[in-house]
Short mmCIF file of C-alpha atoms in Angstrom, two decimals:
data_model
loop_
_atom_site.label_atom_id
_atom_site.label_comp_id
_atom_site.label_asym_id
_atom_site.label_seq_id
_atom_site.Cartn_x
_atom_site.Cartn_y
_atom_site.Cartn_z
CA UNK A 74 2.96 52.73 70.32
CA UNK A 75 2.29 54.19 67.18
CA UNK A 76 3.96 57.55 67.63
CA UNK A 77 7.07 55.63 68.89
CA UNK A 78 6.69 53.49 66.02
CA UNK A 79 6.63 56.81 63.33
CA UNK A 80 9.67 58.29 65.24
CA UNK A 81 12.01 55.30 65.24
CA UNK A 82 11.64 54.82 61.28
CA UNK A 83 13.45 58.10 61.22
CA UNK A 84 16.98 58.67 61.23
CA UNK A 85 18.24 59.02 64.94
CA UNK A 86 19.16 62.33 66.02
CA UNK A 87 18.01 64.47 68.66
CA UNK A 88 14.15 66.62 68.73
CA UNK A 89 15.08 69.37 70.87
CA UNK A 90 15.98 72.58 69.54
CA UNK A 91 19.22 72.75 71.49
CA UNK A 92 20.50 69.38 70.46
CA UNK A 93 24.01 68.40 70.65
CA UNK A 94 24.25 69.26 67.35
CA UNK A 95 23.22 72.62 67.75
CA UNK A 96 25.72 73.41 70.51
CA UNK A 97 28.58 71.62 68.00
CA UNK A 98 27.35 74.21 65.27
CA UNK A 99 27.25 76.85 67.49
CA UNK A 100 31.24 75.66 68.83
CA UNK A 101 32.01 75.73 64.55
CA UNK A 102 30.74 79.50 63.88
CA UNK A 103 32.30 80.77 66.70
CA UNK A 104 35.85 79.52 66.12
CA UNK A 105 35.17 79.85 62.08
CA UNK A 106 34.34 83.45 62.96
CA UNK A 107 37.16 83.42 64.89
CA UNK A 108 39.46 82.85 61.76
CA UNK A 109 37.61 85.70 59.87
CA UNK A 110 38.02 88.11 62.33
CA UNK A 111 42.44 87.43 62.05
CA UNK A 112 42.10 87.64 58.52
CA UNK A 113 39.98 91.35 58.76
CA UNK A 114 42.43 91.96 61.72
CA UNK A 115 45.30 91.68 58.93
CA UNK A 116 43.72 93.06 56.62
CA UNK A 117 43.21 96.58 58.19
CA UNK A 118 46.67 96.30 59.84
CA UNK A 119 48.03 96.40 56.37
CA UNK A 120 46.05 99.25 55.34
CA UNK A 121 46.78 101.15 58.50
CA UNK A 122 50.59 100.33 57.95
CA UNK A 123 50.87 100.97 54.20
CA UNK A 124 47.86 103.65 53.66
CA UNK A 125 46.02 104.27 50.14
CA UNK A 126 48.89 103.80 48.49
CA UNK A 127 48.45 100.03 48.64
CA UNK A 128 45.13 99.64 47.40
CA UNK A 129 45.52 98.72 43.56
CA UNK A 130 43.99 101.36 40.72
CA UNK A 131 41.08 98.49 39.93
CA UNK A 132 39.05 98.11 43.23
CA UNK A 133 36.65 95.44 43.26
CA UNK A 134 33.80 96.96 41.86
CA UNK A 135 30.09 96.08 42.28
CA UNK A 136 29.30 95.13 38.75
CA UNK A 137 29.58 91.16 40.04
CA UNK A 138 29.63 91.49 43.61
CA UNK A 139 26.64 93.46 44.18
CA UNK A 140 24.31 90.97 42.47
CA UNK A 141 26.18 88.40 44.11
CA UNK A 142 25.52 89.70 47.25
CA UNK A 143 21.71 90.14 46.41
CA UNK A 144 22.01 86.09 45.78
CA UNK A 145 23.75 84.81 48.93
CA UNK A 146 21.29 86.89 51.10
CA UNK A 147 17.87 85.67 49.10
CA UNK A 148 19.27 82.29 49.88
CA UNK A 149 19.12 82.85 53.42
CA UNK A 150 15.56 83.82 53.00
CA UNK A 151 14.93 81.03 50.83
CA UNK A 152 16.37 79.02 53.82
CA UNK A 153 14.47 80.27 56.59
CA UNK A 154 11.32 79.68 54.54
CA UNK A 155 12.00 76.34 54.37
CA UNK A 156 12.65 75.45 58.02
CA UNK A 157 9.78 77.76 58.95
CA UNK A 158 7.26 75.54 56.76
CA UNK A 159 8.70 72.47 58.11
CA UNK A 160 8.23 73.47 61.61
CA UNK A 161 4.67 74.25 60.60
CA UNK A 162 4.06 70.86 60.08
CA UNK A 163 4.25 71.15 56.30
CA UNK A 164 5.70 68.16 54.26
CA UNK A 165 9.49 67.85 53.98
CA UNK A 166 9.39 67.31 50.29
CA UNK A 167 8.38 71.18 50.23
CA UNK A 168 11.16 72.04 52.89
CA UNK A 169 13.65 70.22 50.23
CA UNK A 170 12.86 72.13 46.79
CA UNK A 171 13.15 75.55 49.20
CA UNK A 172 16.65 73.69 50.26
CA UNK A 173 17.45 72.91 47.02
CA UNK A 174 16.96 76.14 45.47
CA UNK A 175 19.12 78.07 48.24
CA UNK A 176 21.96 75.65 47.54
CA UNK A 177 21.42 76.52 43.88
CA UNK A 178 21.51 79.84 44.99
CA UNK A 179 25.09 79.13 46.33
CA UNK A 180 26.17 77.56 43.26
CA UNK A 181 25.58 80.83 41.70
CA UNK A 182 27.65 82.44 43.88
CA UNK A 183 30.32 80.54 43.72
CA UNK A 184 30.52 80.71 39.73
CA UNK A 185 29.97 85.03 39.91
CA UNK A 186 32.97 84.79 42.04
CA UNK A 187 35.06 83.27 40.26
CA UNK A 188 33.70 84.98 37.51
CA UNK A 189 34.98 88.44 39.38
CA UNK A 190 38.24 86.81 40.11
CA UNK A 191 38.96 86.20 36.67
CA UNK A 192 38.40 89.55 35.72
CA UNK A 193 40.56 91.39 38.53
CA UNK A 194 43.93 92.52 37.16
CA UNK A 195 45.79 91.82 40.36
CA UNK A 196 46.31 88.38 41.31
CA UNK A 197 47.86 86.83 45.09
CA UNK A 198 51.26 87.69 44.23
CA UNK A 199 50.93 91.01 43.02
CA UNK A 200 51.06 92.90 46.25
CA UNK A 201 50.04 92.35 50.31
CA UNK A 202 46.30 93.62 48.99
CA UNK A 203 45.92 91.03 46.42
CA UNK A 204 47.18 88.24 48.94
CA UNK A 205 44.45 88.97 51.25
CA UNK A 206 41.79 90.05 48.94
CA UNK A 207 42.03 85.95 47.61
CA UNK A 208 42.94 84.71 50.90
CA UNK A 209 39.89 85.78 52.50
CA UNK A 210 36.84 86.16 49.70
CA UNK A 211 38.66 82.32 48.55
CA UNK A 212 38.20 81.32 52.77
CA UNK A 213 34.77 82.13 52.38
CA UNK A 214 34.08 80.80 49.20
CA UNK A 215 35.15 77.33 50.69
CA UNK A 216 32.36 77.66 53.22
CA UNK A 217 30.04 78.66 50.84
CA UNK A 218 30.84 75.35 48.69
CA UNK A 219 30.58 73.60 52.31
CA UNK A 220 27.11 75.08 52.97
CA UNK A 221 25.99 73.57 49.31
CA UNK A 222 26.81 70.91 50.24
CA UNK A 223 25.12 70.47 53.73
CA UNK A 224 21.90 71.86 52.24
CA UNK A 225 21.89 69.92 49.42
CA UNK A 226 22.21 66.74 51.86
CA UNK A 227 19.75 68.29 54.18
CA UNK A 228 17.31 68.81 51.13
CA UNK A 229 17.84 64.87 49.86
CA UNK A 230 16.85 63.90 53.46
CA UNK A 231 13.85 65.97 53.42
CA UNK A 232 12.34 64.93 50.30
CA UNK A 233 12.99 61.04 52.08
CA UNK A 234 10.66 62.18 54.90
CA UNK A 235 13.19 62.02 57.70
CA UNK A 236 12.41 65.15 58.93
CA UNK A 237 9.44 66.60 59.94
CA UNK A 238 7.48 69.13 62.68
CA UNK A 239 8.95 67.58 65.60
CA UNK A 240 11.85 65.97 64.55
CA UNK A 241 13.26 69.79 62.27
CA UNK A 242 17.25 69.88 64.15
CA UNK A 243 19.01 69.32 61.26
CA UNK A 244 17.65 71.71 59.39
CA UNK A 245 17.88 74.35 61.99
CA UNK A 246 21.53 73.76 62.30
CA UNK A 247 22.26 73.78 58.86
CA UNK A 248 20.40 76.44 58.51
CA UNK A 249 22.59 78.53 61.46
CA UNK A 250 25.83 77.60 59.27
CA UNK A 251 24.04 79.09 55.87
CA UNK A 252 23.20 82.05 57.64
CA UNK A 253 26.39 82.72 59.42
CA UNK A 254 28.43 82.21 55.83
CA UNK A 255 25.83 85.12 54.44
CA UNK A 256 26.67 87.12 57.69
CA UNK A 257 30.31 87.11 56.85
CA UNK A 258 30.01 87.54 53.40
CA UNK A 259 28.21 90.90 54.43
CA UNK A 260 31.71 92.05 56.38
CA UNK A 261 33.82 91.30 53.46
CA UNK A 262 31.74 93.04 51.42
CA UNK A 263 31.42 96.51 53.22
CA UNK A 264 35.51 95.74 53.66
CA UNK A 265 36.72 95.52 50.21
CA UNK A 266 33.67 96.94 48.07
CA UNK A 267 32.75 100.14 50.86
CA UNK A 268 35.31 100.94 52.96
CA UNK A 269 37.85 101.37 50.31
CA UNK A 270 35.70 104.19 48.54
CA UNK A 271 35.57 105.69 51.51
CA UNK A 272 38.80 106.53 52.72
CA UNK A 273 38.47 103.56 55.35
CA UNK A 274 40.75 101.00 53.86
#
């Protein structure tokens, strides 16, 4: 009775590892990926239609980006350390300062971003490039802001105790949706910070 008693003071959601949360995540990245994939899709249709010539004379450059990049992908690490002490049976309020931190992390990110934005000399209307350039790195930076915000919630409910060894879903599902918005941020960057300077787009 008192194991039933400890679980039902927590929040109800499901124990198993492939909860019904887990399969609705899984549903969300693939159809989000989905999107990302059209946008790429137009992307290097447009360069394969219009060539070099449509590139602008300012490329993104890595003065921003690559330290941005560095950020976003420590914050998956910074994530998976988390959910790895929790299901170790460590406390959640631990789990939640490693939560908090990565969504931090993705405040950062957000404000180098706009940071580079602000800098580029090309804007959404100055030419097909431009369009998607903002179109897609601004796409992503809305799921970025979206994965703040789930961590940030998922670190609050840690640091309540309503998670803990056995009961760790939540946090493994947020934790797919972090890593999946660093996964894409890695394509965009090898598409408009590589391939350009390499004759690929």
């Amino acid at each position: 009775m008192t194991d039933v008693s400890q679980r039902l003071d927590l929040p109800v959601g499901s124990i198993g590892r492939h909860a019904n949360g887990w399969w609705g995540m899984m549903m969300l990245v693939v159809t989000e990926g989905a999107l990302f994939v059209y946008l790429l899709f137009a992307y290097y249709y447009a360069a394969v239609q219009h060539g070099h010539d449509w590139l602008p004379e300012d490329l993104p450059d890595f003065r921003l980006s690559l330290p941005d990049t560095i950020i976003l992908l420590l914050s998956s690490l910074v994530v998976w350390r988390g959910e790895s002490l929790l299901k170790q049976g460590r406390r959640g309020g631990v789990t939640a300062i490693y939560l908090a931190v990565a969504a931090l992390m993705g405040i950062v990110f957000i404000a180098v971003q706009a940071l580079e934005w602000a800098t580029k000399k090309f804007t959404p209307f100055s030419s097909s490039y431009g369009s998607l350039y903002y179109t897609i790195t601004g796409f992503h930076m809305m799921h970025v802001a979206a994965g703040v915000l789930i961590l940030a919630t998922l670190s609050l409910w840690c640091a309540l105790g309503y998670f803990n060894r056995i009961r760790s879903a939540p946090v493994s599902i947020g934790a797919i949706y972090w890593h999946f918005v660093d996964a894409v941020w890695l394509v965009l960057f090898l598409t408009f910070y590589i391939t350009p300077r390499l004759g690929l787009g």
